[in-house]
Amino acid sequence: MMYSVSVDAKLAGKVTKVDKGLKKCSGFTVRVRASSFGDSEKTAHVGVLGASGYTGAEIVRLLAKHPHFAITVMTADRKAGQPIGSVFPHLITQELPDMVAIKDADFSDVDAVFCCLPHGTTQEIIKGLPKRLKIVDLSADFRLKNIAEYEEWYGQPHKAPELQEEAVYGLTEISREEVENARLVANPGCYPTSIQLPLIPLIKAGLIELRNIIIDAKSGVSGAGRGAKEANLYTEIAEGIHSYGITKHRHVPEIEQGLAGVANSKVTISFTPHLMPMSRGMQSTIYVEMPTGVTTDDLHHHLISAYENEDFVKVLAKGVVPHTRHVRGSNYCLMNVFEDRIPGRAIIISVIDNLVKGASGQALQNLNLMMGFPENAGLGDLPLFP
């Protein structure tokens, strides 16, 4: 069994002993993982199901610089027979196999797949894949553990309940160990990622009340997918902002499930999403109540402590406002805490790129863990600015 070690660049050279688990190296803690794939220099072959959508294309973009993954299969039923560069010209330089219909896909030389298909379509497809494959599903089909809740919110029966039970919810920074040992990971939604990352550590520490959690979230239009929809036309969306899914957005049960899991109690939120006239980016503004004696400084300090060793979650200095432009094209989540003018309340702002940390970037982060590769492999791109 081979082992891989993740260590901050400034600590390079200080690792004196590598062993399984967490080890102290010259006063620093590093995380060491066993690689299920053996030789850390070896290449793993991956498939991208649904490569003609935004999340599929983003997976392909991220894998272009990955040191350990090579794409050997790409599917897109409506674009079968076409090269990826004809569908997404920004990927024209990539030497990749042509896309095929999923029924014609050959998985004999594939080690893992990213499933980037719409919800409702992945259950039977994943059920039919070889059991040896590692799978990260970017749809909502395996996120909710309660089958009845899935059927209530998505309006259809679940066709693979046995896989629903097996699937691990892949909010990477929160469920790292479970993800490492998983065969099937349900990649979180974009809104749930931006909301749970700041809230889960605070709820776990008892620093915020479980009542009256109010979330105002805004997303770029790519969050609605690539399908042609009248509401997403330029003339419909430009120079304006509108709310949607009021009181019934499908990410609500996913968020409440995650928060309740650490609270050991039911958590109910008020959540209103908005569509913004930008291609990508997401901001969640979260209003919370604090117990008597707790201050916004306590919240800020705790989030810094919770994420101080994380590559992709950054708590900004006091007073600095997170901006979606500062995470564009990257796997980062930036967050901060502000004091509300109403005593006892705090305002938390969290920003991500909905296509990267909110989808494909986190999916790659998860598969890196599942395959025993460095968690940040292929994810080193800095945000694009301006």
mmCIF file with all atom_site columns, N, CA and C in Angstrom, residues 298-340:
data_model
loop_
_atom_site.group_PDB
_atom_site.id
_atom_site.type_symbol
_atom_site.label_atom_id
_atom_site.label_alt_id
_atom_site.label_comp_id
_atom_site.label_asym_id
_atom_site.label_entity_id
_atom_site.label_seq_id
_atom_site.pdbx_PDB_ins_code
_atom_site.Cartn_x
_atom_site.Cartn_y
_atom_site.Cartn_z
_atom_site.occupancy
_atom_site.B_iso_or_equiv
_atom_site.pdbx_formal_charge
_atom_site.auth_seq_id
_atom_site.auth_comp_id
_atom_site.auth_asym_id
_atom_site.auth_atom_id
_atom_site.pdbx_PDB_model_num
ATOM 1   N N  . ASP A 1 298 ? -16.398 35.878 18.361  1.00 0.00 ? 298 ASP A N  1
ATOM 2   C CA . ASP A 1 298 ? -16.341 34.446 18.670  1.00 0.00 ? 298 ASP A CA 1
ATOM 3   C C  . ASP A 1 298 ? -16.594 33.618 17.409  1.00 0.00 ? 298 ASP A C  1
ATOM 4   N N  . LEU A 1 299 ? -17.578 34.023 16.631  1.00 0.00 ? 299 LEU A N  1
ATOM 5   C CA . LEU A 1 299 ? -17.886 33.307 15.391  1.00 0.00 ? 299 LEU A CA 1
ATOM 6   C C  . LEU A 1 299 ? -16.714 33.382 14.418  1.00 0.00 ? 299 LEU A C  1
ATOM 7   N N  . HIS A 1 300 ? -16.170 34.570 14.273  1.00 0.00 ? 300 HIS A N  1
ATOM 8   C CA . HIS A 1 300 ? -15.052 34.780 13.347  1.00 0.00 ? 300 HIS A CA 1
ATOM 9   C C  . HIS A 1 300 ? -13.836 33.954 13.756  1.00 0.00 ? 300 HIS A C  1
ATOM 10  N N  . HIS A 1 301 ? -13.497 33.993 15.031  1.00 0.00 ? 301 HIS A N  1
ATOM 11  C CA . HIS A 1 301 ? -12.335 33.243 15.513  1.00 0.00 ? 301 HIS A CA 1
ATOM 12  C C  . HIS A 1 301 ? -12.541 31.744 15.344  1.00 0.00 ? 301 HIS A C  1
ATOM 13  N N  . HIS A 1 302 ? -13.768 31.274 15.575  1.00 0.00 ? 302 HIS A N  1
ATOM 14  C CA . HIS A 1 302 ? -14.015 29.835 15.457  1.00 0.00 ? 302 HIS A CA 1
ATOM 15  C C  . HIS A 1 302 ? -13.911 29.379 14.005  1.00 0.00 ? 302 HIS A C  1
ATOM 16  N N  . LEU A 1 303 ? -14.423 30.160 13.072  1.00 0.00 ? 303 LEU A N  1
ATOM 17  C CA . LEU A 1 303 ? -14.312 29.788 11.663  1.00 0.00 ? 303 LEU A CA 1
ATOM 18  C C  . LEU A 1 303 ? -12.851 29.785 11.210  1.00 0.00 ? 303 LEU A C  1
ATOM 19  N N  . ILE A 1 304 ? -12.075 30.748 11.687  1.00 0.00 ? 304 ILE A N  1
ATOM 20  C CA . ILE A 1 304 ? -10.642 30.761 11.370  1.00 0.00 ? 304 ILE A CA 1
ATOM 21  C C  . ILE A 1 304 ? -9.985  29.479 11.869  1.00 0.00 ? 304 ILE A C  1
ATOM 22  N N  . SER A 1 305 ? -10.303 29.093 13.094  1.00 0.00 ? 305 SER A N  1
ATOM 23  C CA . SER A 1 305 ? -9.735  27.879 13.673  1.00 0.00 ? 305 SER A CA 1
ATOM 24  C C  . SER A 1 305 ? -10.182 26.632 12.912  1.00 0.00 ? 305 SER A C  1
ATOM 25  N N  . ALA A 1 306 ? -11.463 26.597 12.529  1.00 0.00 ? 306 ALA A N  1
ATOM 26  C CA . ALA A 1 306 ? -12.006 25.422 11.848  1.00 0.00 ? 306 ALA A CA 1
ATOM 27  C C  . ALA A 1 306 ? -11.360 25.198 10.489  1.00 0.00 ? 306 ALA A C  1
ATOM 28  N N  . TYR A 1 307 ? -10.991 26.271 9.811   1.00 0.00 ? 307 TYR A N  1
ATOM 29  C CA . TYR A 1 307 ? -10.519 26.149 8.433   1.00 0.00 ? 307 TYR A CA 1
ATOM 30  C C  . TYR A 1 307 ? -9.066  26.581 8.227   1.00 0.00 ? 307 TYR A C  1
ATOM 31  N N  . GLU A 1 308 ? -8.316  26.752 9.305   1.00 0.00 ? 308 GLU A N  1
ATOM 32  C CA . GLU A 1 308 ? -6.963  27.298 9.170   1.00 0.00 ? 308 GLU A CA 1
ATOM 33  C C  . GLU A 1 308 ? -6.033  26.399 8.359   1.00 0.00 ? 308 GLU A C  1
ATOM 34  N N  . ASN A 1 309 ? -6.297  25.099 8.317   1.00 0.00 ? 309 ASN A N  1
ATOM 35  C CA . ASN A 1 309 ? -5.426  24.193 7.572   1.00 0.00 ? 309 ASN A CA 1
ATOM 36  C C  . ASN A 1 309 ? -6.011  23.758 6.233   1.00 0.00 ? 309 ASN A C  1
ATOM 37  N N  . GLU A 1 310 ? -7.093  24.391 5.822   1.00 0.00 ? 310 GLU A N  1
ATOM 38  C CA . GLU A 1 310 ? -7.748  24.005 4.577   1.00 0.00 ? 310 GLU A CA 1
ATOM 39  C C  . GLU A 1 310 ? -7.181  24.774 3.387   1.00 0.00 ? 310 GLU A C  1
ATOM 40  N N  . ASP A 1 311 ? -7.059  24.087 2.272   1.00 0.00 ? 311 ASP A N  1
ATOM 41  C CA . ASP A 1 311 ? -6.551  24.720 1.054   1.00 0.00 ? 311 ASP A CA 1
ATOM 42  C C  . ASP A 1 311 ? -7.562  25.672 0.434   1.00 0.00 ? 311 ASP A C  1
ATOM 43  N N  . PHE A 1 312 ? -8.842  25.325 0.518   1.00 0.00 ? 312 PHE A N  1
ATOM 44  C CA . PHE A 1 312 ? -9.822  26.010 -0.318  1.00 0.00 ? 312 PHE A CA 1
ATOM 45  C C  . PHE A 1 312 ? -10.848 26.863 0.424   1.00 0.00 ? 312 PHE A C  1
ATOM 46  N N  . VAL A 1 313 ? -10.928 26.761 1.720   1.00 0.00 ? 313 VAL A N  1
ATOM 47  C CA . VAL A 1 313 ? -11.870 27.582 2.494   1.00 0.00 ? 313 VAL A CA 1
ATOM 48  C C  . VAL A 1 313 ? -11.068 28.621 3.257   1.00 0.00 ? 313 VAL A C  1
ATOM 49  N N  . LYS A 1 314 ? -11.343 29.881 2.994   1.00 0.00 ? 314 LYS A N  1
ATOM 50  C CA . LYS A 1 314 ? -10.577 30.968 3.590   1.00 0.00 ? 314 LYS A CA 1
ATOM 51  C C  . LYS A 1 314 ? -11.509 31.946 4.301   1.00 0.00 ? 314 LYS A C  1
ATOM 52  N N  . VAL A 1 315 ? -11.211 32.206 5.564   1.00 0.00 ? 315 VAL A N  1
ATOM 53  C CA . VAL A 1 315 ? -11.951 33.195 6.352   1.00 0.00 ? 315 VAL A CA 1
ATOM 54  C C  . VAL A 1 315 ? -11.183 34.504 6.257   1.00 0.00 ? 315 VAL A C  1
ATOM 55  N N  . LEU A 1 316 ? -11.834 35.537 5.773   1.00 0.00 ? 316 LEU A N  1
ATOM 56  C CA . LEU A 1 316 ? -11.164 36.809 5.527   1.00 0.00 ? 316 LEU A CA 1
ATOM 57  C C  . LEU A 1 316 ? -10.936 37.590 6.816   1.00 0.00 ? 316 LEU A C  1
ATOM 58  N N  . ALA A 1 317 ? -10.029 38.542 6.748   1.00 0.00 ? 317 ALA A N  1
ATOM 59  C CA . ALA A 1 317 ? -9.751  39.398 7.902   1.00 0.00 ? 317 ALA A CA 1
ATOM 60  C C  . ALA A 1 317 ? -10.997 40.187 8.274   1.00 0.00 ? 317 ALA A C  1
ATOM 61  N N  . LYS A 1 318 ? -11.085 40.533 9.531   1.00 0.00 ? 318 LYS A N  1
ATOM 62  C CA . LYS A 1 318 ? -12.261 41.234 10.036  1.00 0.00 ? 318 LYS A CA 1
ATOM 63  C C  . LYS A 1 318 ? -12.553 42.484 9.202   1.00 0.00 ? 318 LYS A C  1
ATOM 64  N N  . GLY A 1 319 ? -13.801 42.607 8.771   1.00 0.00 ? 319 GLY A N  1
ATOM 65  C CA . GLY A 1 319 ? -14.236 43.773 8.012   1.00 0.00 ? 319 GLY A CA 1
ATOM 66  C C  . GLY A 1 319 ? -14.131 43.648 6.506   1.00 0.00 ? 319 GLY A C  1
ATOM 67  N N  . VAL A 1 320 ? -13.422 42.633 5.996   1.00 0.00 ? 320 VAL A N  1
ATOM 68  C CA . VAL A 1 320 ? -13.257 42.458 4.549   1.00 0.00 ? 320 VAL A CA 1
ATOM 69  C C  . VAL A 1 320 ? -14.476 41.732 3.982   1.00 0.00 ? 320 VAL A C  1
ATOM 70  N N  . VAL A 1 321 ? -15.072 42.309 2.950   1.00 0.00 ? 321 VAL A N  1
ATOM 71  C CA . VAL A 1 321 ? -16.304 41.755 2.381   1.00 0.00 ? 321 VAL A CA 1
ATOM 72  C C  . VAL A 1 321 ? -15.973 40.770 1.254   1.00 0.00 ? 321 VAL A C  1
ATOM 73  N N  . PRO A 1 322 ? -16.440 39.528 1.333   1.00 0.00 ? 322 PRO A N  1
ATOM 74  C CA . PRO A 1 322 ? -16.219 38.569 0.244   1.00 0.00 ? 322 PRO A CA 1
ATOM 75  C C  . PRO A 1 322 ? -16.895 39.036 -1.044  1.00 0.00 ? 322 PRO A C  1
ATOM 76  N N  . HIS A 1 323 ? -16.263 38.752 -2.177  1.00 0.00 ? 323 HIS A N  1
ATOM 77  C CA . HIS A 1 323 ? -16.764 39.192 -3.479  1.00 0.00 ? 323 HIS A CA 1
ATOM 78  C C  . HIS A 1 323 ? -16.711 38.009 -4.440  1.00 0.00 ? 323 HIS A C  1
ATOM 79  N N  . THR A 1 324 ? -17.766 37.799 -5.214  1.00 0.00 ? 324 THR A N  1
ATOM 80  C CA . THR A 1 324 ? -17.781 36.670 -6.144  1.00 0.00 ? 324 THR A CA 1
ATOM 81  C C  . THR A 1 324 ? -16.668 36.769 -7.187  1.00 0.00 ? 324 THR A C  1
ATOM 82  N N  . ARG A 1 325 ? -16.245 37.980 -7.533  1.00 0.00 ? 325 ARG A N  1
ATOM 83  C CA . ARG A 1 325 ? -15.171 38.138 -8.516  1.00 0.00 ? 325 ARG A CA 1
ATOM 84  C C  . ARG A 1 325 ? -13.853 37.562 -8.003  1.00 0.00 ? 325 ARG A C  1
ATOM 85  N N  . HIS A 1 326 ? -13.729 37.420 -6.702  1.00 0.00 ? 326 HIS A N  1
ATOM 86  C CA . HIS A 1 326 ? -12.469 36.964 -6.115  1.00 0.00 ? 326 HIS A CA 1
ATOM 87  C C  . HIS A 1 326 ? -12.372 35.446 -6.000  1.00 0.00 ? 326 HIS A C  1
ATOM 88  N N  . VAL A 1 327 ? -13.402 34.728 -6.461  1.00 0.00 ? 327 VAL A N  1
ATOM 89  C CA . VAL A 1 327 ? -13.341 33.261 -6.489  1.00 0.00 ? 327 VAL A CA 1
ATOM 90  C C  . VAL A 1 327 ? -13.611 32.717 -7.886  1.00 0.00 ? 327 VAL A C  1
ATOM 91  N N  . ARG A 1 328 ? -13.847 33.580 -8.834  1.00 0.00 ? 328 ARG A N  1
ATOM 92  C CA . ARG A 1 328 ? -14.250 33.178 -10.187 1.00 0.00 ? 328 ARG A CA 1
ATOM 93  C C  . ARG A 1 328 ? -13.243 32.213 -10.818 1.00 0.00 ? 328 ARG A C  1
ATOM 94  N N  . GLY A 1 329 ? -13.730 31.053 -11.239 1.00 0.00 ? 329 GLY A N  1
ATOM 95  C CA . GLY A 1 329 ? -12.884 30.062 -11.886 1.00 0.00 ? 329 GLY A CA 1
ATOM 96  C C  . GLY A 1 329 ? -12.056 29.224 -10.940 1.00 0.00 ? 329 GLY A C  1
ATOM 97  N N  . SER A 1 330 ? -12.244 29.387 -9.640  1.00 0.00 ? 330 SER A N  1
ATOM 98  C CA . SER A 1 330 ? -11.415 28.681 -8.654  1.00 0.00 ? 330 SER A CA 1
ATOM 99  C C  . SER A 1 330 ? -12.259 27.793 -7.747  1.00 0.00 ? 330 SER A C  1
ATOM 100 N N  . ASN A 1 331 ? -11.570 26.976 -6.965  1.00 0.00 ? 331 ASN A N  1
ATOM 101 C CA . ASN A 1 331 ? -12.239 26.078 -6.021  1.00 0.00 ? 331 ASN A CA 1
ATOM 102 C C  . ASN A 1 331 ? -12.325 26.678 -4.617  1.00 0.00 ? 331 ASN A C  1
ATOM 103 N N  . TYR A 1 332 ? -12.134 27.971 -4.502  1.00 0.00 ? 332 TYR A N  1
ATOM 104 C CA . TYR A 1 332 ? -12.135 28.612 -3.188  1.00 0.00 ? 332 TYR A CA 1
ATOM 105 C C  . TYR A 1 332 ? -13.541 28.951 -2.703  1.00 0.00 ? 332 TYR A C  1
ATOM 106 N N  . CYS A 1 333 ? -13.678 28.948 -1.392  1.00 0.00 ? 333 CYS A N  1
ATOM 107 C CA . CYS A 1 333 ? -14.832 29.532 -0.710  1.00 0.00 ? 333 CYS A CA 1
ATOM 108 C C  . CYS A 1 333 ? -14.280 30.597 0.228   1.00 0.00 ? 333 CYS A C  1
ATOM 109 N N  . LEU A 1 334 ? -14.715 31.838 0.043   1.00 0.00 ? 334 LEU A N  1
ATOM 110 C CA . LEU A 1 334 ? -14.331 32.932 0.936   1.00 0.00 ? 334 LEU A CA 1
ATOM 111 C C  . LEU A 1 334 ? -15.517 33.278 1.818   1.00 0.00 ? 334 LEU A C  1
ATOM 112 N N  . MET A 1 335 ? -15.256 33.557 3.091   1.00 0.00 ? 335 MET A N  1
ATOM 113 C CA . MET A 1 335 ? -16.352 33.870 4.008   1.00 0.00 ? 335 MET A CA 1
ATOM 114 C C  . MET A 1 335 ? -15.909 34.886 5.042   1.00 0.00 ? 335 MET A C  1
ATOM 115 N N  . ASN A 1 336 ? -16.900 35.526 5.657   1.00 0.00 ? 336 ASN A N  1
ATOM 116 C CA . ASN A 1 336 ? -16.622 36.433 6.762   1.00 0.00 ? 336 ASN A CA 1
ATOM 117 C C  . ASN A 1 336 ? -17.883 36.631 7.584   1.00 0.00 ? 336 ASN A C  1
ATOM 118 N N  . VAL A 1 337 ? -17.687 37.186 8.778   1.00 0.00 ? 337 VAL A N  1
ATOM 119 C CA . VAL A 1 337 ? -18.776 37.408 9.733   1.00 0.00 ? 337 VAL A CA 1
ATOM 120 C C  . VAL A 1 337 ? -18.844 38.891 10.063  1.00 0.00 ? 337 VAL A C  1
ATOM 121 N N  . PHE A 1 338 ? -20.075 39.417 10.122  1.00 0.00 ? 338 PHE A N  1
ATOM 122 C CA . PHE A 1 338 ? -20.286 40.831 10.421  1.00 0.00 ? 338 PHE A CA 1
ATOM 123 C C  . PHE A 1 338 ? -21.342 40.975 11.515  1.00 0.00 ? 338 PHE A C  1
ATOM 124 N N  . GLU A 1 339 ? -21.201 42.044 12.279  1.00 0.00 ? 339 GLU A N  1
ATOM 125 C CA . GLU A 1 339 ? -22.156 42.311 13.358  1.00 0.00 ? 339 GLU A CA 1
ATOM 126 C C  . GLU A 1 339 ? -23.389 43.003 12.791  1.00 0.00 ? 339 GLU A C  1
ATOM 127 N N  . ASP A 1 340 ? -24.555 42.465 13.102  1.00 0.00 ? 340 ASP A N  1
ATOM 128 C CA . ASP A 1 340 ? -25.810 43.089 12.683  1.00 0.00 ? 340 ASP A CA 1
ATOM 129 C C  . ASP A 1 340 ? -26.107 44.265 13.610  1.00 0.00 ? 340 ASP A C  1
#
